Amino acid sequence: VFDEVCETTGVTLTRFMNEVAILNPEIAEITTLFGAIDTACKAISNLVKRSQLPSSETLGYQGNVNVQGEDQKKLDVITNDLLKRALRFTGRLGILASEEEDEPVDLIGNAVTDSEEIVIDEGEKYVAVFDPLDGSSNVDAGIPTGTIIGIYEHDDCCEIDYDCVDEEDCTEQEAQCLANTLQPGTNLVASAYCLYSSSTFLVLTLGNGVYVFTLDETIGEFVLSKPNIKIPEDCKIYSFNEANLEKWDEPMQKVVKRWREGTGKSGERFSSRYIGSMVGDVHRTLLYGGVFGYPADTKNTNGKLRLLYEGAPMSFIMEQAGGLSTTGKRRVMECVPEYVHQRIPLVMGSKNAVQEVIDEYAESDSAY
Ligand code: P6P
């Protein structure tokens, strides 16, 4: 379906989504959401680029600490509000969860733990989970940052065997489940990230391949630049914060040391590339091949990255491009979040290199 429509580079995202909607009426409403994502990412790109100007209103810290315990930058708050507003006014969204929100909220801002307050109207059939500006601590130094978005459908809840019969009986977890936010990555219907770097790239999948759009600022449109991309199966780049190496578990240390020494499956000595901003590291991995990861360590016993709005959406894109994404023992896409801000160890990228990690863990009794 996509081939005859979407192999034409230069097609704008708007036209791409219109054609997808014509050919796939059942997902036409998702294309409406991407209209909002398109606009929001252009606006965030502009905010990021201008954020370092002395006249910018977005410099510095908001003065709050978010649920992650991180000092919230003004840009974190502004981009979160911008994305929420853009998605909310599509009329297609029932619930949204964000790294910058303590709990998932409905369209009018009710936290889902007040489950009797949840307002989900007919037609609001999607749940959006997102990190509005991942890597924002890097923005002052001009290092790439990004927005990560996952889209789920309002599923018949409690596939997770909660015993919540009706909303009054629900615990906070069950209320969140009720609000359909705690779904595994295998339930994703779409994922996207926007990378704010030397260019602004919007990379998306609707479950049928990965499409890269580049922002052409002369016309103010994202244009298709790499249709249906596939990650190289072999690679010579690993991308980890090696300062943590001695704190990783044994299987992870063994594999990375082999890649360093050139004694891994490929027999090639790998180079290390790491910018400490997930969207930038994953995008380079997707295009050049490689393995990006943030394993568990003795300090971050569940790793650092969030399953719901970082690990799962990025894993969906990586797998759709022919790559793999694992915790070591489990496919990241199959991990069911127990709570919204759950962290997950992950290693993703070129199939053959990630398979080395999976094989090493299979022989170990590691927890992950
Ligand atoms: P570290 C940015 O803060 C982030 O959440 C991801 O974008 C990035 O991959 C990771 O943390 C970097 O963490 O501990 O290496 O600085």
JSON list of C-alpha atoms in Angstrom, two decimals, residues 69-218:
[
{"chain": "A", "resi": 69, "resn": "GLY", "atom": "CA", "xyz": [13.62, 14.65, 40.03]},
{"chain": "A", "resi": 70, "resn": "GLU", "atom": "CA", "xyz": [15.20, 16.73, 37.26]},
{"chain": "A", "resi": 71, "resn": "ASP", "atom": "CA", "xyz": [15.38, 20.53, 37.26]},
{"chain": "A", "resi": 72, "resn": "GLN", "atom": "CA", "xyz": [12.79, 21.51, 34.68]},
{"chain": "A", "resi": 73, "resn": "LYS", "atom": "CA", "xyz": [14.07, 23.90, 32.05]},
{"chain": "A", "resi": 74, "resn": "LYS", "atom": "CA", "xyz": [11.67, 26.53, 30.73]},
{"chain": "A", "resi": 75, "resn": "LEU", "atom": "CA", "xyz": [11.96, 24.78, 27.38]},
{"chain": "A", "resi": 76, "resn": "ASP", "atom": "CA", "xyz": [10.80, 21.47, 28.92]},
{"chain": "A", "resi": 77, "resn": "VAL", "atom": "CA", "xyz": [7.60, 23.11, 30.15]},
{"chain": "A", "resi": 78, "resn": "ILE", "atom": "CA", "xyz": [6.99, 25.15, 27.01]},
{"chain": "A", "resi": 79, "resn": "THR", "atom": "CA", "xyz": [7.48, 22.20, 24.63]},
{"chain": "A", "resi": 80, "resn": "ASN", "atom": "CA", "xyz": [5.32, 19.95, 26.83]},
{"chain": "A", "resi": 81, "resn": "ASP", "atom": "CA", "xyz": [2.46, 22.46, 26.83]},
{"chain": "A", "resi": 82, "resn": "LEU", "atom": "CA", "xyz": [2.88, 23.04, 23.10]},
{"chain": "A", "resi": 83, "resn": "LEU", "atom": "CA", "xyz": [2.68, 19.34, 22.27]},
{"chain": "A", "resi": 84, "resn": "LYS", "atom": "CA", "xyz": [-0.28, 18.76, 24.62]},
{"chain": "A", "resi": 85, "resn": "ARG", "atom": "CA", "xyz": [-2.22, 21.63, 23.06]},
{"chain": "A", "resi": 86, "resn": "ALA", "atom": "CA", "xyz": [-1.47, 20.53, 19.50]},
{"chain": "A", "resi": 87, "resn": "LEU", "atom": "CA", "xyz": [-2.54, 16.93, 20.17]},
{"chain": "A", "resi": 88, "resn": "ARG", "atom": "CA", "xyz": [-5.54, 17.89, 22.29]},
{"chain": "A", "resi": 89, "resn": "PHE", "atom": "CA", "xyz": [-7.18, 19.97, 19.59]},
{"chain": "A", "resi": 90, "resn": "THR", "atom": "CA", "xyz": [-7.20, 17.14, 17.07]},
{"chain": "A", "resi": 91, "resn": "GLY", "atom": "CA", "xyz": [-10.21, 15.76, 18.94]},
{"chain": "A", "resi": 92, "resn": "ARG", "atom": "CA", "xyz": [-8.73, 12.33, 18.42]},
{"chain": "A", "resi": 93, "resn": "LEU", "atom": "CA", "xyz": [-6.94, 11.95, 21.70]},
{"chain": "A", "resi": 94, "resn": "GLY", "atom": "CA", "xyz": [-8.37, 10.54, 24.89]},
{"chain": "A", "resi": 95, "resn": "ILE", "atom": "CA", "xyz": [-5.37, 10.40, 27.15]},
{"chain": "A", "resi": 96, "resn": "LEU", "atom": "CA", "xyz": [-1.80, 11.62, 27.07]},
{"chain": "A", "resi": 97, "resn": "ALA", "atom": "CA", "xyz": [1.24, 10.80, 29.17]},
{"chain": "A", "resi": 98, "resn": "SER", "atom": "CA", "xyz": [4.43, 12.82, 29.22]},
{"chain": "A", "resi": 99, "resn": "GLU", "atom": "CA", "xyz": [7.83, 12.69, 30.86]},
{"chain": "A", "resi": 100, "resn": "GLU", "atom": "CA", "xyz": [7.00, 16.16, 32.17]},
{"chain": "A", "resi": 101, "resn": "GLU", "atom": "CA", "xyz": [3.64, 15.15, 33.72]},
{"chain": "A", "resi": 102, "resn": "ASP", "atom": "CA", "xyz": [3.45, 13.35, 37.06]},
{"chain": "A", "resi": 103, "resn": "GLU", "atom": "CA", "xyz": [0.50, 11.27, 35.80]},
{"chain": "A", "resi": 104, "resn": "PRO", "atom": "CA", "xyz": [-1.33, 10.73, 32.52]},
{"chain": "A", "resi": 105, "resn": "VAL", "atom": "CA", "xyz": [-4.06, 13.30, 31.94]},
{"chain": "A", "resi": 106, "resn": "ASP", "atom": "CA", "xyz": [-7.29, 13.37, 29.96]},
{"chain": "A", "resi": 107, "resn": "LEU", "atom": "CA", "xyz": [-8.12, 16.08, 27.48]},
{"chain": "A", "resi": 108, "resn": "ILE", "atom": "CA", "xyz": [-9.16, 18.58, 30.09]},
{"chain": "A", "resi": 109, "resn": "GLY", "atom": "CA", "xyz": [-6.22, 17.90, 32.34]},
{"chain": "A", "resi": 110, "resn": "ASN", "atom": "CA", "xyz": [-7.76, 15.49, 34.85]},
{"chain": "A", "resi": 111, "resn": "ALA", "atom": "CA", "xyz": [-5.15, 13.09, 36.21]},
{"chain": "A", "resi": 112, "resn": "VAL", "atom": "CA", "xyz": [-6.18, 9.53, 35.41]},
{"chain": "A", "resi": 113, "resn": "THR", "atom": "CA", "xyz": [-5.77, 8.46, 39.02]},
{"chain": "A", "resi": 114, "resn": "ASP", "atom": "CA", "xyz": [-8.99, 10.37, 39.65]},
{"chain": "A", "resi": 115, "resn": "SER", "atom": "CA", "xyz": [-10.37, 7.66, 37.48]},
{"chain": "A", "resi": 116, "resn": "GLU", "atom": "CA", "xyz": [-13.99, 8.63, 37.95]},
{"chain": "A", "resi": 117, "resn": "GLU", "atom": "CA", "xyz": [-12.99, 12.01, 36.49]},
{"chain": "A", "resi": 118, "resn": "ILE", "atom": "CA", "xyz": [-11.64, 10.61, 33.26]},
{"chain": "A", "resi": 119, "resn": "VAL", "atom": "CA", "xyz": [-13.30, 12.26, 30.27]},
{"chain": "A", "resi": 120, "resn": "ILE", "atom": "CA", "xyz": [-12.92, 10.20, 27.11]},
{"chain": "A", "resi": 121, "resn": "ASP", "atom": "CA", "xyz": [-15.41, 11.17, 24.46]},
{"chain": "A", "resi": 122, "resn": "GLU", "atom": "CA", "xyz": [-16.48, 9.18, 21.42]},
{"chain": "A", "resi": 123, "resn": "GLY", "atom": "CA", "xyz": [-13.94, 9.56, 18.64]},
{"chain": "A", "resi": 124, "resn": "GLU", "atom": "CA", "xyz": [-11.08, 10.23, 21.03]},
{"chain": "A", "resi": 125, "resn": "LYS", "atom": "CA", "xyz": [-9.68, 6.85, 20.29]},
{"chain": "A", "resi": 126, "resn": "TYR", "atom": "CA", "xyz": [-5.96, 7.37, 20.78]},
{"chain": "A", "resi": 127, "resn": "VAL", "atom": "CA", "xyz": [-3.48, 7.62, 23.63]},
{"chain": "A", "resi": 128, "resn": "ALA", "atom": "CA", "xyz": [-0.30, 9.63, 23.08]},
{"chain": "A", "resi": 129, "resn": "VAL", "atom": "CA", "xyz": [2.84, 9.13, 25.17]},
{"chain": "A", "resi": 130, "resn": "PHE", "atom": "CA", "xyz": [5.77, 11.46, 24.68]},
{"chain": "A", "resi": 131, "resn": "ASP", "atom": "CA", "xyz": [8.99, 13.00, 25.85]},
{"chain": "A", "resi": 132, "resn": "PRO", "atom": "CA", "xyz": [8.62, 16.56, 24.55]},
{"chain": "A", "resi": 133, "resn": "LEU", "atom": "CA", "xyz": [12.32, 17.47, 24.60]},
{"chain": "A", "resi": 134, "resn": "ASP", "atom": "CA", "xyz": [14.60, 14.56, 25.33]},
{"chain": "A", "resi": 135, "resn": "GLY", "atom": "CA", "xyz": [18.14, 15.60, 26.14]},
{"chain": "A", "resi": 136, "resn": "SER", "atom": "CA", "xyz": [17.07, 19.15, 26.97]},
{"chain": "A", "resi": 137, "resn": "SER", "atom": "CA", "xyz": [20.00, 19.55, 29.38]},
{"chain": "A", "resi": 138, "resn": "ASN", "atom": "CA", "xyz": [22.18, 19.55, 26.24]},
{"chain": "A", "resi": 139, "resn": "VAL", "atom": "CA", "xyz": [20.36, 22.36, 24.47]},
{"chain": "A", "resi": 140, "resn": "ASP", "atom": "CA", "xyz": [22.47, 25.19, 25.97]},
{"chain": "A", "resi": 141, "resn": "ALA", "atom": "CA", "xyz": [25.56, 23.59, 24.38]},
{"chain": "A", "resi": 142, "resn": "GLY", "atom": "CA", "xyz": [23.90, 23.25, 20.97]},
{"chain": "A", "resi": 143, "resn": "ILE", "atom": "CA", "xyz": [23.94, 19.46, 21.22]},
{"chain": "A", "resi": 144, "resn": "PRO", "atom": "CA", "xyz": [21.07, 17.70, 19.35]},
{"chain": "A", "resi": 145, "resn": "THR", "atom": "CA", "xyz": [17.82, 17.16, 21.24]},
{"chain": "A", "resi": 146, "resn": "GLY", "atom": "CA", "xyz": [14.59, 15.48, 20.24]},
{"chain": "A", "resi": 147, "resn": "THR", "atom": "CA", "xyz": [10.90, 14.79, 20.72]},
{"chain": "A", "resi": 148, "resn": "ILE", "atom": "CA", "xyz": [9.75, 11.16, 21.06]},
{"chain": "A", "resi": 149, "resn": "ILE", "atom": "CA", "xyz": [6.09, 10.18, 20.54]},
{"chain": "A", "resi": 150, "resn": "GLY", "atom": "CA", "xyz": [4.17, 6.91, 20.70]},
{"chain": "A", "resi": 151, "resn": "ILE", "atom": "CA", "xyz": [0.51, 6.47, 19.71]},
{"chain": "A", "resi": 152, "resn": "TYR", "atom": "CA", "xyz": [-1.70, 3.69, 21.12]},
{"chain": "A", "resi": 153, "resn": "GLU", "atom": "CA", "xyz": [-5.38, 2.99, 20.64]},
{"chain": "A", "resi": 154, "resn": "HIS", "atom": "CA", "xyz": [-7.74, 3.04, 23.58]},
{"chain": "A", "resi": 155, "resn": "ASP", "atom": "CA", "xyz": [-7.64, -0.67, 24.07]},
{"chain": "A", "resi": 156, "resn": "ASP", "atom": "CA", "xyz": [-10.05, -2.78, 26.11]},
{"chain": "A", "resi": 157, "resn": "CYS", "atom": "CA", "xyz": [-8.17, -2.16, 29.24]},
{"chain": "A", "resi": 158, "resn": "CYS", "atom": "CA", "xyz": [-6.86, -4.54, 31.78]},
{"chain": "A", "resi": 159, "resn": "GLU", "atom": "CA", "xyz": [-5.29, -6.96, 29.39]},
{"chain": "A", "resi": 160, "resn": "ILE", "atom": "CA", "xyz": [-2.97, -6.74, 32.32]},
{"chain": "A", "resi": 161, "resn": "ASP", "atom": "CA", "xyz": [-4.86, -8.99, 34.70]},
{"chain": "A", "resi": 162, "resn": "TYR", "atom": "CA", "xyz": [-5.93, -6.27, 37.13]},
{"chain": "A", "resi": 163, "resn": "ASP", "atom": "CA", "xyz": [-9.02, -7.15, 39.07]},
{"chain": "A", "resi": 164, "resn": "CYS", "atom": "CA", "xyz": [-10.54, -3.72, 38.65]},
{"chain": "A", "resi": 165, "resn": "VAL", "atom": "CA", "xyz": [-14.16, -4.32, 37.85]},
{"chain": "A", "resi": 166, "resn": "ASP", "atom": "CA", "xyz": [-15.22, -0.70, 37.88]},
{"chain": "A", "resi": 167, "resn": "GLU", "atom": "CA", "xyz": [-13.46, 2.56, 38.44]},
{"chain": "A", "resi": 168, "resn": "GLU", "atom": "CA", "xyz": [-14.22, 2.90, 42.14]},
{"chain": "A", "resi": 169, "resn": "ASP", "atom": "CA", "xyz": [-12.31, -0.32, 42.89]},
{"chain": "A", "resi": 170, "resn": "CYS", "atom": "CA", "xyz": [-9.21, 0.73, 41.05]},
{"chain": "A", "resi": 171, "resn": "THR", "atom": "CA", "xyz": [-5.82, 1.41, 42.50]},
{"chain": "A", "resi": 172, "resn": "GLU", "atom": "CA", "xyz": [-3.67, 4.09, 40.94]},
{"chain": "A", "resi": 173, "resn": "GLN", "atom": "CA", "xyz": [-2.06, 1.51, 38.67]},
{"chain": "A", "resi": 174, "resn": "GLU", "atom": "CA", "xyz": [-5.42, 0.18, 37.60]},
{"chain": "A", "resi": 175, "resn": "ALA", "atom": "CA", "xyz": [-6.68, 3.71, 36.99]},
{"chain": "A", "resi": 176, "resn": "GLN", "atom": "CA", "xyz": [-3.70, 4.29, 34.78]},
{"chain": "A", "resi": 177, "resn": "CYS", "atom": "CA", "xyz": [-4.37, 0.99, 33.06]},
{"chain": "A", "resi": 178, "resn": "LEU", "atom": "CA", "xyz": [-8.01, 2.07, 32.70]},
{"chain": "A", "resi": 179, "resn": "ALA", "atom": "CA", "xyz": [-6.75, 5.14, 30.98]},
{"chain": "A", "resi": 180, "resn": "ASN", "atom": "CA", "xyz": [-4.98, 2.79, 28.64]},
{"chain": "A", "resi": 181, "resn": "THR", "atom": "CA", "xyz": [-1.54, 4.21, 29.13]},
{"chain": "A", "resi": 182, "resn": "LEU", "atom": "CA", "xyz": [0.18, 1.10, 30.44]},
{"chain": "A", "resi": 183, "resn": "GLN", "atom": "CA", "xyz": [0.32, -0.82, 27.17]},
{"chain": "A", "resi": 184, "resn": "PRO", "atom": "CA", "xyz": [3.29, -2.77, 25.78]},
{"chain": "A", "resi": 185, "resn": "GLY", "atom": "CA", "xyz": [5.11, -1.49, 22.70]},
{"chain": "A", "resi": 186, "resn": "THR", "atom": "CA", "xyz": [3.53, -4.27, 20.63]},
{"chain": "A", "resi": 187, "resn": "ASN", "atom": "CA", "xyz": [0.28, -2.26, 20.93]},
{"chain": "A", "resi": 188, "resn": "LEU", "atom": "CA", "xyz": [1.77, 0.84, 19.33]},
{"chain": "A", "resi": 189, "resn": "VAL", "atom": "CA", "xyz": [-0.02, 1.92, 16.15]},
{"chain": "A", "resi": 190, "resn": "ALA", "atom": "CA", "xyz": [2.51, 4.66, 15.35]},
{"chain": "A", "resi": 191, "resn": "SER", "atom": "CA", "xyz": [5.81, 6.05, 16.64]},
{"chain": "A", "resi": 192, "resn": "ALA", "atom": "CA", "xyz": [7.79, 9.12, 15.70]},
{"chain": "A", "resi": 193, "resn": "TYR", "atom": "CA", "xyz": [10.76, 11.15, 16.78]},
{"chain": "A", "resi": 194, "resn": "CYS", "atom": "CA", "xyz": [11.86, 14.61, 15.74]},
{"chain": "A", "resi": 195, "resn": "LEU", "atom": "CA", "xyz": [15.59, 15.36, 15.86]},
{"chain": "A", "resi": 196, "resn": "TYR", "atom": "CA", "xyz": [16.62, 19.01, 16.27]},
{"chain": "A", "resi": 197, "resn": "SER", "atom": "CA", "xyz": [20.18, 19.08, 14.90]},
{"chain": "A", "resi": 198, "resn": "SER", "atom": "CA", "xyz": [22.08, 20.32, 11.83]},
{"chain": "A", "resi": 199, "resn": "SER", "atom": "CA", "xyz": [18.76, 19.59, 10.14]},
{"chain": "A", "resi": 200, "resn": "THR", "atom": "CA", "xyz": [15.37, 18.91, 11.66]},
{"chain": "A", "resi": 201, "resn": "PHE", "atom": "CA", "xyz": [14.28, 15.34, 10.89]},
{"chain": "A", "resi": 202, "resn": "LEU", "atom": "CA", "xyz": [10.89, 13.78, 11.55]},
{"chain": "A", "resi": 203, "resn": "VAL", "atom": "CA", "xyz": [11.18, 9.98, 11.51]},
{"chain": "A", "resi": 204, "resn": "LEU", "atom": "CA", "xyz": [8.01, 7.92, 11.75]},
{"chain": "A", "resi": 205, "resn": "THR", "atom": "CA", "xyz": [6.46, 4.50, 11.37]},
{"chain": "A", "resi": 206, "resn": "LEU", "atom": "CA", "xyz": [2.80, 3.52, 11.07]},
{"chain": "A", "resi": 207, "resn": "GLY", "atom": "CA", "xyz": [3.72, -0.13, 11.28]},
{"chain": "A", "resi": 208, "resn": "ASN", "atom": "CA", "xyz": [4.70, -0.48, 7.63]},
{"chain": "A", "resi": 209, "resn": "GLY", "atom": "CA", "xyz": [8.30, 0.72, 7.35]},
{"chain": "A", "resi": 210, "resn": "VAL", "atom": "CA", "xyz": [10.21, 3.79, 8.54]},
{"chain": "A", "resi": 211, "resn": "TYR", "atom": "CA", "xyz": [10.02, 7.13, 6.73]},
{"chain": "A", "resi": 212, "resn": "VAL", "atom": "CA", "xyz": [12.45, 10.05, 7.23]},
{"chain": "A", "resi": 213, "resn": "PHE", "atom": "CA", "xyz": [11.24, 13.59, 6.54]},
{"chain": "A", "resi": 214, "resn": "THR", "atom": "CA", "xyz": [13.57, 16.61, 6.55]},
{"chain": "A", "resi": 215, "resn": "LEU", "atom": "CA", "xyz": [12.31, 20.10, 7.39]},
{"chain": "A", "resi": 216, "resn": "ASP", "atom": "CA", "xyz": [12.71, 22.39, 4.37]},
{"chain": "A", "resi": 217, "resn": "GLU", "atom": "CA", "xyz": [12.61, 25.76, 6.07]},
{"chain": "A", "resi": 218, "resn": "THR", "atom": "CA", "xyz": [12.28, 27.60, 2.76]}
]
